[in-house]
Amino acid sequence: MFCDSFKLIILLRKSVYNSPFQSNSEFYDPCPHTNGIDEDEAEAVFRDWPAYLSLSSVNRTHKCYVICIFQYYNIVSTSGEITLEKYYDSGVIDEFAVAPKINRCRYEFRKEEDFCERMFAVFNCLRQELLMSS
């Protein structure tokens, strides 16, 4: 379900989002992909995301790349806000099922200071939550 939701997000991004990264100097932006992210690469990242991933086994470069994909599709801002409203509104993602899980995961990793580490951990946590409930 989680992977399918993100596949749908990737497919919908063409019609919903067409803007490049918006960087804000107040926040850290680890993403150099101002010319775009290859859709096949992005899909492969989510398709190949292991079901039960140990965070310590993933290098920071990969974590940052995954977060850059989320930023490119306007799912995560450079301040760490998760914006899924368009997907909730369109019914692609069930807000009542997912929002509490996102909040729990954000709370769990709230003390992580590194942006890439924190946001990757939140999305990995969300993935684990959705796998357990499916």
Short mmCIF file of C-alpha atoms in Angstrom, two decimals:
data_model
loop_
_atom_site.label_atom_id
_atom_site.label_comp_id
_atom_site.label_asym_id
_atom_site.label_seq_id
_atom_site.Cartn_x
_atom_site.Cartn_y
_atom_site.Cartn_z
CA MET A 1 0.00 0.00 0.00
CA PHE A 2 2.77 2.47 0.94
CA CYS A 3 4.74 1.84 -2.24
CA ASP A 4 1.56 2.00 -4.30
CA SER A 5 0.65 5.35 -2.72
CA PHE A 6 4.02 6.80 -3.59
CA LYS A 7 3.84 5.38 -7.11
CA LEU A 8 0.54 7.20 -7.51
CA ILE A 9 2.11 10.36 -6.12
CA ILE A 10 4.91 10.12 -8.67
CA LEU A 11 2.44 9.60 -11.49
CA LEU A 12 0.24 12.47 -10.34
CA ARG A 13 3.09 14.94 -9.95
CA LYS A 14 3.08 15.81 -13.64
CA SER A 15 -0.41 17.21 -13.43
CA VAL A 16 -0.18 18.65 -9.92
CA TYR A 17 3.38 19.94 -9.54
CA ASN A 18 5.69 21.40 -12.13
CA SER A 19 7.87 23.72 -10.07
CA PRO A 20 11.58 23.28 -9.32
CA PHE A 21 12.97 23.25 -5.78
CA GLN A 22 12.15 26.31 -3.78
CA SER A 23 15.06 26.87 -1.45
CA ASN A 24 14.91 29.04 1.61
CA SER A 25 18.23 30.18 3.04
CA GLU A 26 16.84 29.76 6.55
CA PHE A 27 16.70 25.98 6.07
CA TYR A 28 19.17 23.37 4.87
CA ASP A 29 18.53 22.16 1.32
CA PRO A 30 20.64 19.09 0.49
CA CYS A 31 19.18 18.73 -3.01
CA PRO A 32 21.25 19.55 -6.07
CA HIS A 33 18.58 18.35 -8.53
CA THR A 34 17.32 21.72 -9.73
CA ASN A 35 17.10 20.35 -13.28
CA GLY A 36 14.74 17.57 -12.27
CA ILE A 37 14.78 14.02 -11.05
CA ASP A 38 14.41 11.15 -13.46
CA GLU A 39 10.97 9.61 -12.89
CA ASP A 40 12.26 6.04 -13.44
CA GLU A 41 14.98 6.58 -10.82
CA ALA A 42 12.44 7.96 -8.36
CA GLU A 43 10.10 5.03 -8.89
CA ALA A 44 13.00 2.59 -8.45
CA VAL A 45 13.95 4.18 -5.11
CA PHE A 46 10.45 3.57 -3.72
CA ARG A 47 10.02 0.18 -5.38
CA ASP A 48 13.35 -1.06 -3.98
CA TRP A 49 12.85 0.37 -0.48
CA PRO A 50 13.24 -2.73 1.74
CA ALA A 51 10.21 -3.72 3.80
CA TYR A 52 12.00 -3.81 7.15
CA LEU A 53 14.91 -1.45 6.81
CA SER A 54 17.41 -0.76 9.57
CA LEU A 55 18.12 2.98 9.50
CA SER A 56 21.74 2.43 10.44
CA SER A 57 22.29 0.36 7.30
CA VAL A 58 21.50 3.29 4.98
CA ASN A 59 24.16 5.87 4.24
CA ARG A 60 23.35 9.55 4.63
CA THR A 61 23.83 10.26 0.91
CA HIS A 62 21.00 7.88 0.03
CA LYS A 63 18.79 9.29 2.78
CA CYS A 64 19.33 12.80 1.41
CA TYR A 65 18.59 11.62 -2.13
CA VAL A 66 15.28 10.09 -1.04
CA ILE A 67 14.33 13.30 0.75
CA CYS A 68 15.28 15.26 -2.37
CA ILE A 69 12.79 13.17 -4.33
CA PHE A 70 10.12 14.01 -1.75
CA GLN A 71 11.08 17.68 -2.01
CA TYR A 72 11.03 17.59 -5.79
CA TYR A 73 7.47 16.29 -5.69
CA ASN A 74 6.58 18.90 -3.02
CA ILE A 75 5.83 16.25 -0.40
CA VAL A 76 8.45 17.62 2.02
CA SER A 77 9.51 21.24 2.32
CA THR A 78 13.02 22.39 3.19
CA SER A 79 11.67 23.14 6.67
CA GLY A 80 10.53 19.53 7.08
CA GLU A 81 6.81 20.10 6.64
CA ILE A 82 5.04 17.14 5.07
CA THR A 83 2.42 18.33 2.60
CA LEU A 84 0.06 15.66 1.39
CA GLU A 85 -3.15 17.72 1.24
CA LYS A 86 -3.56 17.39 -2.53
CA TYR A 87 -3.24 13.63 -2.21
CA TYR A 88 -5.66 13.53 0.71
CA ASP A 89 -8.12 15.72 -1.19
CA SER A 90 -7.89 13.56 -4.32
CA GLY A 91 -8.34 10.35 -2.33
CA VAL A 92 -4.97 8.88 -3.32
CA ILE A 93 -4.01 8.70 0.35
CA ASP A 94 -6.50 8.16 3.18
CA GLU A 95 -5.85 11.09 5.52
CA PHE A 96 -7.57 9.45 8.49
CA ALA A 97 -5.35 6.38 8.19
CA VAL A 98 -2.06 8.10 7.36
CA ALA A 99 -2.02 11.44 9.24
CA PRO A 100 -1.90 9.91 12.76
CA LYS A 101 0.92 7.62 11.66
CA ILE A 102 2.90 10.56 10.25
CA ASN A 103 2.40 12.46 13.49
CA ARG A 104 3.56 9.51 15.58
CA CYS A 105 6.64 9.05 13.41
CA ARG A 106 7.46 12.77 13.46
CA TYR A 107 7.24 12.70 17.25
CA GLU A 108 9.49 9.64 17.48
CA PHE A 109 12.29 11.33 15.52
CA ARG A 110 11.73 14.93 16.67
CA LYS A 111 15.12 15.16 18.38
CA GLU A 112 17.14 14.11 15.32
CA GLU A 113 18.93 17.30 14.28
CA ASP A 114 20.14 16.22 10.84
CA PHE A 115 17.47 17.05 8.26
CA CYS A 116 18.11 14.06 5.97
CA GLU A 117 18.38 11.61 8.86
CA ARG A 118 15.20 12.90 10.52
CA MET A 119 13.00 13.04 7.43
CA PHE A 120 14.19 9.68 6.09
CA ALA A 121 13.53 8.15 9.52
CA VAL A 122 10.01 9.63 9.55
CA PHE A 123 9.17 8.20 6.12
CA ASN A 124 10.76 4.85 6.94
CA CYS A 125 8.74 4.77 10.16
CA LEU A 126 5.60 5.58 8.17
CA ARG A 127 6.41 2.78 5.75
CA GLN A 128 6.81 0.30 8.63
CA GLU A 129 3.53 1.48 10.19
CA LEU A 130 1.66 1.03 6.91
CA LEU A 131 3.21 -2.40 6.32
CA MET A 132 2.16 -3.56 9.79
CA SER A 133 -1.40 -2.36 9.29
CA SER A 134 -1.83 -3.97 5.87
#
